[in-house]
Coordinates of C-alpha atoms in Angstrom, one line a residue:
M257 CA 166.5 101.4 119.0
Q258 CA 164.4 103.5 116.6
I259 CA 160.7 103.8 116.6
Q260 CA 160.5 102.1 113.1
D261 CA 162.3 99.0 114.6
L262 CA 159.6 98.3 117.2
P263 CA 158.6 95.9 118.6
Y264 CA 161.7 94.7 120.3
P265 CA 162.9 91.2 119.3
D266 CA 163.4 90.6 123.0
P267 CA 162.4 93.2 125.6
G268 CA 164.7 91.7 128.1
V269 CA 164.3 90.5 131.7
P270 CA 163.3 93.5 133.9
D271 CA 164.4 94.2 137.4
A272 CA 160.9 94.2 139.0
R273 CA 162.1 94.2 142.6
S274 CA 160.7 97.9 143.0
G275 CA 159.5 100.8 141.0
P276 CA 162.9 102.8 141.2
R277 CA 164.8 99.7 140.2
L278 CA 162.6 99.2 137.1
L279 CA 163.1 102.8 136.1
W280 CA 166.8 102.4 136.5
W281 CA 166.8 99.2 134.4
L282 CA 164.8 101.0 131.7
G283 CA 167.4 103.8 131.6
R284 CA 170.3 101.4 131.4
N285 CA 168.8 99.6 128.5
Q286 CA 168.3 102.9 126.6
L287 CA 171.8 104.2 127.2
G288 CA 172.5 105.0 123.5
G289 CA 169.3 106.9 123.2
Q290 CA 169.9 108.7 126.5
L291 CA 173.4 109.8 125.4
R292 CA 172.2 111.0 122.0
A293 CA 169.5 113.1 123.8
L294 CA 172.1 114.4 126.3
A295 CA 174.4 115.5 123.4
W296 CA 171.6 117.3 121.6
G297 CA 170.4 118.7 124.9
L298 CA 173.8 120.1 125.7
L299 CA 174.1 121.7 122.3
H300 CA 170.6 123.2 122.7
F301 CA 171.0 124.6 126.2
A302 CA 174.5 125.7 125.6
S303 CA 173.4 127.7 122.6
V304 CA 170.6 129.3 124.6
A305 CA 173.0 130.1 127.4
A306 CA 175.5 131.6 125.0
L307 CA 173.0 134.2 123.8
P308 CA 173.3 136.6 126.8
F309 CA 177.2 136.6 126.5
C310 CA 176.7 137.4 122.8
V311 CA 174.2 140.2 123.6
G312 CA 176.5 141.6 126.2
L313 CA 179.5 141.7 124.0
T314 CA 177.4 143.3 121.3
V315 CA 176.2 146.1 123.7
Q316 CA 179.7 146.7 124.8
A317 CA 181.0 146.8 121.3
V318 CA 178.4 149.5 120.4
V319 CA 179.4 151.5 123.6
D320 CA 183.1 151.3 122.6
R321 CA 182.2 152.0 118.9
S322 CA 184.2 148.9 117.8
G323 CA 182.9 147.7 114.4
S324 CA 185.1 144.7 114.3
R325 CA 184.0 143.5 117.6
L326 CA 180.4 144.2 116.6
A327 CA 180.8 142.1 113.5
L328 CA 182.4 139.3 115.5
T329 CA 179.7 139.2 118.1
G330 CA 177.0 139.2 115.4
G331 CA 178.6 136.1 113.8
L332 CA 178.8 134.5 117.2
L333 CA 175.0 135.4 117.8
A334 CA 174.2 133.8 114.5
L335 CA 176.1 130.7 115.3
A336 CA 174.4 130.4 118.7
C337 CA 171.0 130.8 117.1
A338 CA 171.8 128.0 114.5
G339 CA 173.0 125.8 117.3
N340 CA 169.8 126.4 119.2
A341 CA 167.6 125.5 116.4
L342 CA 169.6 122.4 115.5
G343 CA 169.9 121.2 119.1
D344 CA 166.2 121.8 119.9
T345 CA 165.0 120.0 116.8
F346 CA 167.1 116.8 117.4
L347 CA 166.7 116.9 121.2
H348 CA 162.9 116.7 120.7
R349 CA 163.4 113.9 118.2
A350 CA 165.6 111.9 120.6
A351 CA 163.5 112.6 123.5
V352 CA 160.2 111.4 122.0
T353 CA 162.1 108.3 120.6
N354 CA 163.2 107.5 124.1
W355 CA 159.7 108.1 125.5
I356 CA 158.0 105.8 122.9
T357 CA 160.5 103.1 123.0
A358 CA 160.5 102.9 126.8
A359 CA 156.7 102.8 126.9
A360 CA 156.8 100.1 124.2
R361 CA 159.3 98.0 126.1
V362 CA 157.0 98.1 129.2
Q363 CA 154.0 97.2 127.2
Q364 CA 155.8 94.2 125.5
L365 CA 156.9 93.0 129.0
L366 CA 153.3 93.3 130.3
A367 CA 152.0 91.5 127.2
R368 CA 154.5 88.7 127.7
K369 CA 153.6 88.4 131.5
A370 CA 149.9 88.4 130.7
A371 CA 150.5 85.5 128.2
E372 CA 152.6 83.7 130.8
L373 CA 150.1 83.9 133.5
G374 CA 146.9 83.6 131.5
S375 CA 143.6 84.1 133.4
A376 CA 145.5 83.8 136.7
L377 CA 146.6 87.3 136.2
T378 CA 143.4 88.9 137.0
R379 CA 143.0 86.6 140.0
R380 CA 146.2 87.9 141.5
V381 CA 146.0 91.5 140.5
A382 CA 142.8 93.6 140.2
A383 CA 141.5 94.1 136.7
G384 CA 141.4 97.9 137.2
E385 CA 145.1 97.9 138.1
V386 CA 146.0 95.9 135.0
V387 CA 144.2 98.4 132.9
A388 CA 145.8 101.3 134.6
V389 CA 149.3 99.8 134.2
S390 CA 148.9 98.9 130.6
T391 CA 147.5 102.3 129.5
G392 CA 148.3 105.5 131.6
D393 CA 151.2 104.0 133.6
V394 CA 153.4 103.2 130.7
E395 CA 153.1 106.7 129.4
K396 CA 154.2 108.1 132.8
I397 CA 157.2 105.7 133.0
G398 CA 158.2 106.7 129.4
W399 CA 157.9 110.4 130.4
F400 CA 160.4 110.1 133.3
V401 CA 162.9 108.0 131.2
E402 CA 163.1 110.6 128.5
A403 CA 163.1 113.5 130.9
V404 CA 166.3 112.2 132.6
S405 CA 168.5 113.2 129.6
R406 CA 167.0 116.7 129.3
F407 CA 167.3 117.4 133.0
T408 CA 170.9 116.2 132.8
A409 CA 171.7 118.6 130.0
A410 CA 169.9 121.5 131.7
A411 CA 171.8 120.8 135.1
V412 CA 175.2 120.7 133.3
T413 CA 174.3 123.9 131.5
V414 CA 173.4 125.7 134.8
V415 CA 176.7 124.6 136.3
L416 CA 178.7 125.7 133.3
V417 CA 176.9 129.1 133.2
C418 CA 177.5 129.7 136.9
A419 CA 181.2 128.9 136.5
A420 CA 181.4 131.1 133.4
L421 CA 179.8 134.0 135.3
L422 CA 182.3 133.6 138.2
V423 CA 185.1 133.9 135.8
Y424 CA 183.5 136.6 133.7
Q425 CA 182.2 138.9 136.5
P426 CA 183.1 137.5 140.0
A427 CA 181.0 140.1 141.9
L428 CA 177.7 139.3 140.3
G429 CA 178.7 135.6 139.6
V430 CA 178.8 134.9 143.2
V431 CA 175.2 136.2 143.5
V432 CA 174.0 133.9 140.7
A433 CA 176.0 131.0 141.7
V434 CA 174.5 131.0 145.2
G435 CA 171.0 131.9 144.1
L436 CA 170.4 129.4 141.4
P437 CA 171.0 126.2 143.5
A438 CA 168.7 127.7 146.1
L439 CA 166.1 128.1 143.5
A440 CA 166.5 124.5 142.2
L441 CA 166.2 123.1 145.8
A442 CA 163.5 125.3 147.0
V443 CA 160.7 123.1 146.1
L444 CA 162.1 119.8 147.5
P445 CA 160.3 120.2 150.9
L446 CA 156.9 120.2 149.0
L447 CA 157.5 117.3 146.7
P448 CA 156.7 114.6 149.3
R449 CA 153.3 116.0 150.0
A450 CA 152.7 116.5 146.3
T451 CA 153.7 112.9 145.6
R452 CA 151.3 111.6 148.3
R453 CA 148.4 113.5 146.8
A454 CA 149.2 112.3 143.4
D455 CA 149.3 108.7 144.7
V456 CA 145.9 109.1 146.3
Q457 CA 144.6 110.5 143.1
R458 CA 145.9 107.6 141.0
E459 CA 144.7 105.0 143.5
K460 CA 141.2 106.4 143.4
A461 CA 141.4 106.6 139.6
G462 CA 142.3 102.9 139.5
R463 CA 139.3 102.0 141.6
A464 CA 137.0 104.0 139.5
T465 CA 138.5 102.4 136.3
E466 CA 137.9 98.9 137.8
L467 CA 134.3 99.8 138.7
A468 CA 133.7 101.1 135.2
S469 CA 135.3 98.0 133.6
D470 CA 133.1 95.7 135.7
T471 CA 130.0 97.7 135.1
V472 CA 130.4 97.7 131.3
A473 CA 131.3 94.0 131.3
G474 CA 128.0 93.2 133.2
L475 CA 125.8 95.8 131.6
R476 CA 123.5 93.4 129.9
V477 CA 122.9 91.5 133.2
L478 CA 122.5 94.9 135.0
R479 CA 119.8 95.9 132.6
G480 CA 118.1 92.6 133.1
I481 CA 117.8 93.0 136.9
G482 CA 117.4 96.8 136.8
G483 CA 120.6 97.5 138.5
E484 CA 121.9 100.2 136.1
E485 CA 121.1 103.3 138.3
L486 CA 122.7 101.5 141.4
F487 CA 126.0 100.9 139.7
L488 CA 125.8 104.4 138.0
D489 CA 125.5 106.1 141.4
R490 CA 128.5 104.1 142.6
Y491 CA 130.5 105.2 139.7
R492 CA 129.4 108.8 140.1
R493 CA 130.6 108.7 143.7
A494 CA 134.0 107.2 142.6
S495 CA 134.3 109.7 139.9
Q496 CA 133.7 112.6 142.3
E497 CA 136.4 111.2 144.6
V498 CA 138.8 111.2 141.8
R499 CA 138.0 114.7 140.9
H500 CA 138.5 116.0 144.5
A501 CA 141.8 114.1 144.7
A502 CA 142.9 115.6 141.4
V503 CA 142.0 119.1 142.5
R504 CA 144.0 118.7 145.8
S505 CA 146.9 117.4 143.8
A506 CA 146.7 120.2 141.3
R507 CA 146.8 122.8 144.0
M508 CA 150.1 121.5 145.4
W509 CA 151.6 121.4 141.9
S510 CA 150.3 124.9 141.2
L511 CA 152.1 126.0 144.3
I512 CA 155.3 124.5 143.2
S513 CA 155.0 126.1 139.8
A514 CA 154.3 129.6 141.5
I515 CA 157.4 129.2 143.6
Q516 CA 159.4 128.4 140.5
V517 CA 158.2 131.7 139.0
L518 CA 158.5 133.8 142.2
L519 CA 162.0 132.9 143.2
P520 CA 163.7 133.5 139.9
G521 CA 162.0 136.9 139.8
L522 CA 163.4 137.8 143.2
L523 CA 166.9 136.7 142.1
L524 CA 166.6 138.7 139.0
I525 CA 165.7 141.8 141.0
A526 CA 168.6 141.2 143.4
V527 CA 171.1 140.9 140.5
V528 CA 169.7 144.1 138.7
W529 CA 169.9 146.1 141.9
Y530 CA 173.3 144.9 142.9
G531 CA 174.6 145.3 139.3
V532 CA 173.4 148.8 139.1
Q533 CA 175.2 149.7 142.2
L534 CA 178.4 148.2 140.8
A535 CA 178.0 150.0 137.5
R536 CA 177.5 153.3 139.2
T537 CA 180.7 152.9 141.0
G538 CA 182.5 151.8 137.8
R539 CA 183.4 148.3 139.0
I540 CA 181.5 146.7 136.0
T541 CA 180.7 147.8 132.6
V542 CA 177.3 148.2 131.0
G543 CA 177.9 145.2 128.7
E544 CA 178.8 143.0 131.7
L545 CA 175.7 144.1 133.5
V546 CA 173.6 143.2 130.4
T547 CA 175.3 139.8 130.1
V548 CA 174.7 138.8 133.7
Y549 CA 171.1 140.1 133.6
S550 CA 170.4 138.2 130.4
S551 CA 172.0 135.0 131.7
V552 CA 169.8 135.0 134.7
M553 CA 166.8 135.6 132.5
V554 CA 167.8 132.8 130.2
L555 CA 168.6 130.4 133.0
T556 CA 164.9 130.4 134.1
Y557 CA 164.4 128.1 131.0
P558 CA 166.7 125.2 132.0
L559 CA 165.6 125.7 135.6
R560 CA 162.1 124.7 134.6
H561 CA 163.5 121.2 133.8
F562 CA 164.2 120.8 137.5
E563 CA 160.4 121.1 138.2
E564 CA 159.7 118.8 135.3
I565 CA 162.0 116.0 136.5
A566 CA 160.4 116.3 140.0
M567 CA 156.9 115.9 138.5
A568 CA 157.9 113.1 136.2
Y569 CA 159.5 111.1 139.1
S570 CA 156.6 111.7 141.4
F571 CA 154.2 110.5 138.8
S572 CA 156.3 107.7 137.4
R573 CA 157.5 106.1 140.7
P574 CA 154.0 104.6 141.7
S575 CA 153.3 103.9 138.1
A576 CA 156.6 102.0 138.0
G577 CA 155.7 100.3 141.3
R578 CA 152.5 99.0 139.9
A579 CA 154.2 97.8 136.7
A580 CA 156.9 96.1 138.9
R581 CA 154.2 94.3 140.9
V582 CA 152.7 92.9 137.7
L583 CA 156.0 92.0 136.2
S584 CA 157.2 90.3 139.4
L585 CA 154.4 87.7 139.2
E586 CA 155.7 84.2 138.4
R587 CA 154.3 80.8 137.6
T588 CA 154.6 78.3 140.5
T589 CA 157.7 77.0 138.6
D590 CA 159.7 78.8 135.8
G591 CA 159.1 76.0 133.3
T592 CA 162.8 76.0 132.3
G593 CA 163.6 72.4 133.5
T594 CA 165.4 69.9 131.6
R595 CA 162.4 68.2 130.1
A596 CA 162.1 67.9 126.3
A597 CA 160.3 70.7 124.5
D598 CA 157.9 68.2 122.7
A599 CA 154.5 68.0 124.2
P600 CA 154.0 64.8 126.1
S601 CA 151.0 62.6 125.8
G602 CA 149.0 60.2 128.2
D603 CA 146.6 60.4 131.0
L604 CA 146.1 63.8 132.7
Y605 CA 146.5 63.3 136.5
D606 CA 146.0 65.7 139.4
P607 CA 147.7 64.3 142.5
V608 CA 145.9 66.9 144.7
T609 CA 142.5 65.7 144.1
G610 CA 143.2 62.3 142.6
L611 CA 141.5 63.2 139.3
R612 CA 142.5 61.2 136.3
A613 CA 141.4 61.9 132.7
P614 CA 142.4 58.9 130.6
A615 CA 143.9 59.7 127.2
G616 CA 141.6 59.8 124.3
L617 CA 138.4 59.9 126.4
L618 CA 135.7 62.5 127.3
T619 CA 135.9 62.9 131.0
A620 CA 133.2 65.0 132.9
V621 CA 134.0 66.5 136.2
V622 CA 131.2 67.4 138.7
C623 CA 132.2 69.8 141.5
G624 CA 129.6 71.4 143.7
D625 CA 131.9 74.5 144.4
P626 CA 132.3 76.7 141.3
D627 CA 135.3 78.3 142.7
A628 CA 137.1 75.0 143.5
A629 CA 136.1 73.9 139.9
G630 CA 137.9 77.0 138.5
R631 CA 141.0 76.5 140.6
L632 CA 141.2 72.9 139.5
A633 CA 140.7 73.8 135.9
E634 CA 143.6 76.3 136.1
R635 CA 145.8 73.7 137.8
L636 CA 145.0 71.2 134.9
G637 CA 146.3 73.8 132.6
G638 CA 149.7 74.0 134.2
H639 CA 149.3 77.5 135.6
P640 CA 147.8 77.3 139.0
T641 CA 146.9 80.4 141.1
E642 CA 148.8 79.1 144.1
P643 CA 151.9 76.8 144.5
G644 CA 151.2 73.1 144.8
T645 CA 151.8 69.6 143.4
S646 CA 152.1 69.7 139.7
V647 CA 149.6 68.1 137.4
L648 CA 151.0 65.2 135.4
L649 CA 150.5 64.6 131.6
G650 CA 151.7 61.0 131.2
D651 CA 154.5 60.9 133.6
V652 CA 155.7 64.5 133.0
P653 CA 155.0 67.2 135.6
L654 CA 153.2 69.9 133.5
D655 CA 154.9 72.7 135.5
E656 CA 158.3 71.4 134.6
L657 CA 157.6 71.8 130.8
P658 CA 158.6 75.1 129.0
L659 CA 155.6 77.4 128.8
G660 CA 155.1 76.9 125.2
S661 CA 155.0 73.1 125.3
A662 CA 152.7 73.3 128.3
R663 CA 150.3 75.6 126.4
T664 CA 150.5 73.4 123.3
A665 CA 149.7 70.2 125.4
V666 CA 146.9 71.6 127.4
L667 CA 144.3 74.3 126.6
V668 CA 141.9 75.6 129.3
Q669 CA 138.8 77.6 128.4
D670 CA 137.4 79.6 131.3
K671 CA 133.8 79.8 132.1
D672 CA 133.9 83.4 131.0
P673 CA 136.0 83.5 127.9
V674 CA 136.9 86.8 126.2
L675 CA 136.3 87.5 122.5
L676 CA 138.6 90.1 121.1
S677 CA 137.4 92.7 118.6
G678 CA 137.8 91.9 115.0
S679 CA 136.2 89.9 112.2
L680 CA 135.0 86.4 112.9
R681 CA 137.7 85.0 110.6
E682 CA 140.3 86.9 112.7
L683 CA 138.7 85.6 115.9
L684 CA 139.2 82.0 114.7
D685 CA 142.7 82.6 113.3
V686 CA 144.5 81.0 116.3
P687 CA 147.4 78.6 116.6
A688 CA 146.1 75.2 115.6
S689 CA 147.0 71.7 114.6
G690 CA 145.3 72.0 111.2
N691 CA 143.3 68.9 111.7
V692 CA 140.0 70.8 112.5
S693 CA 138.6 73.4 110.2
A694 CA 136.7 76.5 111.1
G695 CA 133.5 75.0 109.6
E696 CA 133.8 71.8 111.5
A697 CA 134.5 73.7 114.8
L698 CA 131.5 76.1 114.2
A699 CA 129.2 73.2 113.4
A700 CA 130.2 71.2 116.5
A701 CA 129.6 74.4 118.7
Q702 CA 126.2 74.8 117.1
C703 CA 127.1 78.4 115.7
G704 CA 124.7 78.2 112.7
D705 CA 122.3 80.8 114.1
V706 CA 125.3 83.0 115.1
L707 CA 126.5 83.1 111.5
E708 CA 123.0 84.0 110.4
A709 CA 122.7 86.8 113.0
L710 CA 126.0 88.2 111.9
A711 CA 125.0 88.0 108.2
Q712 CA 121.8 89.9 108.9
A713 CA 123.7 92.6 111.0
S714 CA 126.0 93.4 108.1
P715 CA 124.5 92.4 104.8
A716 CA 127.1 94.3 102.9
A717 CA 129.9 91.9 104.2
G718 CA 128.7 89.0 102.1
D719 CA 130.5 86.4 104.1
P720 CA 129.6 86.1 107.8
M721 CA 133.3 85.3 108.5
D722 CA 134.1 88.9 107.5
V723 CA 131.6 90.5 109.9
R724 CA 133.2 92.4 112.8
V725 CA 132.7 91.2 116.3
T726 CA 132.8 94.0 118.8
E727 CA 135.0 94.0 121.8
R728 CA 134.3 91.1 124.3
G729 CA 131.4 90.3 121.8
R730 CA 129.1 92.6 123.5
S731 CA 126.9 92.7 120.4
L732 CA 126.2 89.0 120.9
S733 CA 124.1 87.2 123.5
G734 CA 125.7 85.3 126.3
G735 CA 125.0 82.0 124.6
Q736 CA 126.4 83.2 121.3
R737 CA 129.6 84.4 122.8
Q738 CA 130.0 81.1 124.7
R739 CA 129.6 79.0 121.5
L740 CA 132.0 81.2 119.5
A741 CA 134.6 80.7 122.3
L742 CA 134.0 77.0 122.2
A743 CA 134.6 77.0 118.4
R744 CA 137.8 78.8 118.9
S745 CA 139.0 76.2 121.4
L746 CA 138.0 73.3 119.2
I747 CA 140.0 74.8 116.2
T748 CA 143.2 74.7 118.1
D749 CA 142.7 70.9 118.6
P750 CA 145.1 70.5 121.6
E751 CA 146.2 67.2 123.0
V752 CA 144.1 67.9 126.1
L753 CA 141.1 70.3 126.1
V754 CA 139.8 71.5 129.4
L755 CA 136.3 73.2 129.3
D756 CA 134.8 75.0 132.4
E757 CA 131.1 75.1 132.0
P758 CA 131.1 75.5 128.2
T759 CA 127.3 75.5 127.8
S760 CA 126.0 77.3 130.9
A761 CA 124.4 80.1 128.8
V762 CA 122.6 78.1 126.1
D763 CA 119.3 76.4 126.0
S764 CA 118.8 72.7 126.6
H765 CA 118.1 71.7 123.0
T766 CA 121.2 73.5 121.7
E767 CA 123.2 72.1 124.7
A768 CA 122.3 68.5 123.7
R769 CA 123.6 69.1 120.1
I770 CA 126.8 70.7 121.4
A771 CA 127.3 67.7 123.6
Q772 CA 127.1 65.3 120.7
G773 CA 129.1 67.5 118.5
L774 CA 131.9 67.8 121.1
R775 CA 132.0 64.2 121.5
N776 CA 132.2 63.4 117.8
L777 CA 134.8 66.0 117.0
R778 CA 137.2 65.2 119.9
T779 CA 137.1 61.5 119.4
G780 CA 140.5 60.1 120.2
R781 CA 141.5 63.3 122.0
T782 CA 141.6 63.9 125.8
T783 CA 138.7 66.2 126.8
V784 CA 137.8 67.3 130.4
V785 CA 134.5 69.1 130.8
F786 CA 133.5 70.8 134.2
A787 CA 129.8 70.7 134.1
S788 CA 126.6 69.7 136.0
S789 CA 124.3 69.3 133.1
P790 CA 122.8 65.7 132.6
L791 CA 123.0 66.4 128.9
L792 CA 126.7 66.7 128.9
L793 CA 127.3 64.2 131.7
D794 CA 125.4 61.5 129.9
R795 CA 127.5 61.7 126.8
A796 CA 130.8 61.5 128.7
D797 CA 132.9 58.3 128.7
R798 CA 133.3 58.6 132.4
V799 CA 132.1 61.0 135.2
V800 CA 134.2 62.0 138.2
L801 CA 132.7 63.6 141.3
V802 CA 135.0 65.9 143.1
H803 CA 133.8 66.6 146.7
E804 CA 135.7 68.8 149.3
G805 CA 138.8 68.7 147.2
T806 CA 139.1 65.0 146.5
V807 CA 137.6 62.5 144.0
A808 CA 134.6 61.0 145.7
A809 CA 133.1 58.9 143.0
V810 CA 133.8 57.7 139.4
G811 CA 131.5 56.0 137.0
A812 CA 128.8 56.6 134.4
H813 CA 126.3 59.3 134.7
R814 CA 123.2 57.1 135.0
D815 CA 125.0 54.9 137.6
L816 CA 126.1 57.7 139.8
V817 CA 122.6 59.3 139.7
H818 CA 121.2 56.1 141.2
T819 CA 124.0 55.3 143.7
E820 CA 125.7 58.5 144.8
P821 CA 123.4 61.0 146.8
R822 CA 126.1 63.8 146.7
Y823 CA 126.3 63.5 142.9
R824 CA 122.6 63.5 142.6
A825 CA 122.3 66.6 144.8
V826 CA 124.7 68.6 142.5
V827 CA 123.1 67.4 139.2
T828 CA 119.5 67.5 140.1
R829 CA 119.8 70.5 142.4
E830 CA 118.2 68.6 145.4
T831 CA 117.8 70.6 148.5
D832 CA 118.9 69.5 152.0
E833 CA 115.2 68.8 152.9
E834 CA 114.8 66.5 149.8
L835 CA 118.0 64.7 150.8
A836 CA 116.7 64.3 154.4
V837 CA 113.4 62.7 153.1
H838 CA 115.3 60.3 150.9
D839 CA 117.5 59.4 154.0
M840 CA 114.3 58.9 156.1
I841 CA 112.9 56.6 153.5
R842 CA 116.1 54.6 153.4
G843 CA 116.3 54.4 157.2
G844 CA 112.7 53.3 157.5
G845 CA 113.5 50.2 155.5
G846 CA 111.1 50.9 152.8
P847 CA 112.2 50.3 149.2
R848 CA 113.9 53.4 147.7
T849 CA 113.5 53.9 144.1
A850 CA 116.0 56.1 142.5
P851 CA 114.5 59.0 140.6
A852 CA 114.5 58.8 136.9
D853 CA 116.7 61.0 134.9
P854 CA 115.0 64.5 134.8
P855 CA 113.8 65.7 131.5
A856 CA 116.5 67.5 129.6
D857 CA 114.7 70.8 129.7
E858 CA 114.2 70.6 133.5
A859 CA 117.5 69.2 134.6
I860 CA 119.2 72.5 135.3
P861 CA 116.9 75.5 135.7
R862 CA 118.3 78.3 133.7
G863 CA 118.6 81.8 135.3
A864 CA 116.1 84.4 134.1
V865 CA 118.9 86.6 132.8
E866 CA 120.6 83.8 130.9
E867 CA 117.2 82.9 129.2
M868 CA 116.8 86.6 128.4
E869 CA 120.2 86.8 126.8
E870 CA 119.8 83.5 124.7
T871 CA 116.4 84.5 123.3
A872 CA 117.4 88.2 122.7

């Protein structure tokens, strides 16, 4: 695999049982690239290691006044230099290719996992950890994968040079053969402590990243309630903890680097002192002493790769562990059953709560617990956060469908949808049936003022569809973001559309128009809306009250308001005291008159922050 061939047609199925197993799997899948890097690395290091022998032979030829040997050694020296240049060039090329392709493979696997799990991913893994894995961790994993081949080439070169010195000059070769392995192994006792400190640093950095991500995402709300300084102080403290941890980790790695410099220097002193003694007694020649001395000097270069591989592994092991934790997450079922790939049709039924959404109708679901409503919406989409009985679409369990068919059949829009950066045209360019145009979807979602605002923000763009929307739509108000997300969902035109509080951040008048537009555009399609607004509930074909995990009542909105106290408590926001008064009236035998439907603009009091966002 070359860089120009990325992305992979199929990144494969990773071994996500642990971090080391994931690293081993990546190495095996890049065997060709590893072997190329190893071959070029051997050429490079062997050429570097041959230089001292050439220099020693050259010095001895000068001492012996042999012109033929001097010419021969000069040619060998030129050949070694050429091999060094060629090997170094292509080793760097092969190593960088291994690095980038390994990181790209992990990124593709993470993207595929995110698409498979959907919004359930951030419910099972912290958002900061997902960010850390998909950015810095993939780089560290790629670093280790590409460093393995260079380390292997360096280790083979050291072994060959030690063997050659034993043959060339046994007296000094023994000293080098014993000293070099000791140098390579001297830092091993320090590695566990260095690894632990590096782990602490990355853990604190992950928490700081998560805090920063949450703060930026909620910056508009923080400004509205005056909480910027509070969260800024929290991030300052988290940042200082990361700094202190990084300093402690750097101290340990600087100690390891110092040892890697000190011990080779001591070995070099020992070799020179012992070699001088041998040369004075005539047991070795001057050329042999120069050769052994130069070899020890040159071998400090491949020895540095022993330190690098130790650092690369200590940094990549926890990174690979985090990546393996994310990649090991699975749907409750694998979706590879024997069901047909075609998306089924029919009623949507949840056996856990008893909720049934008839095909072709607009069903509103009222649930007093927002968290329970979110979990139910996820389950209706076929990717629940926890194992359980599968939702049925027609008579087909949704969890038994292939993932692509399940996503085509049912689309779930979260209460906090994400808008990616890009032009509005790109934002609305999503897989769709083709039956709903962008204009129809924008009109149904009441996005006219959004288009006007975008046109005013970028007059040079001409068409509002070409205006760029910033990441997460931070340049828009909460209501504008919500309506654009609704338009994007409407364009897809799925068989079943599940909306979780799609109008919670818009004003009442806009909400009434959205409710009518949604009903008109989705005529004949199955739509499930989780809401508590009378404006939406009054336009639904049927309303279902889910109380304490089960369906408690089914009917029309106006009927349920009059007959079901629990429904009325959620929709009209009645307090316990008000419910008690109504119960006392009923218990006293007096006639109880059901309250009339509240005015639209008073049905659900909007929060101050949401009103500020919508009118901004």
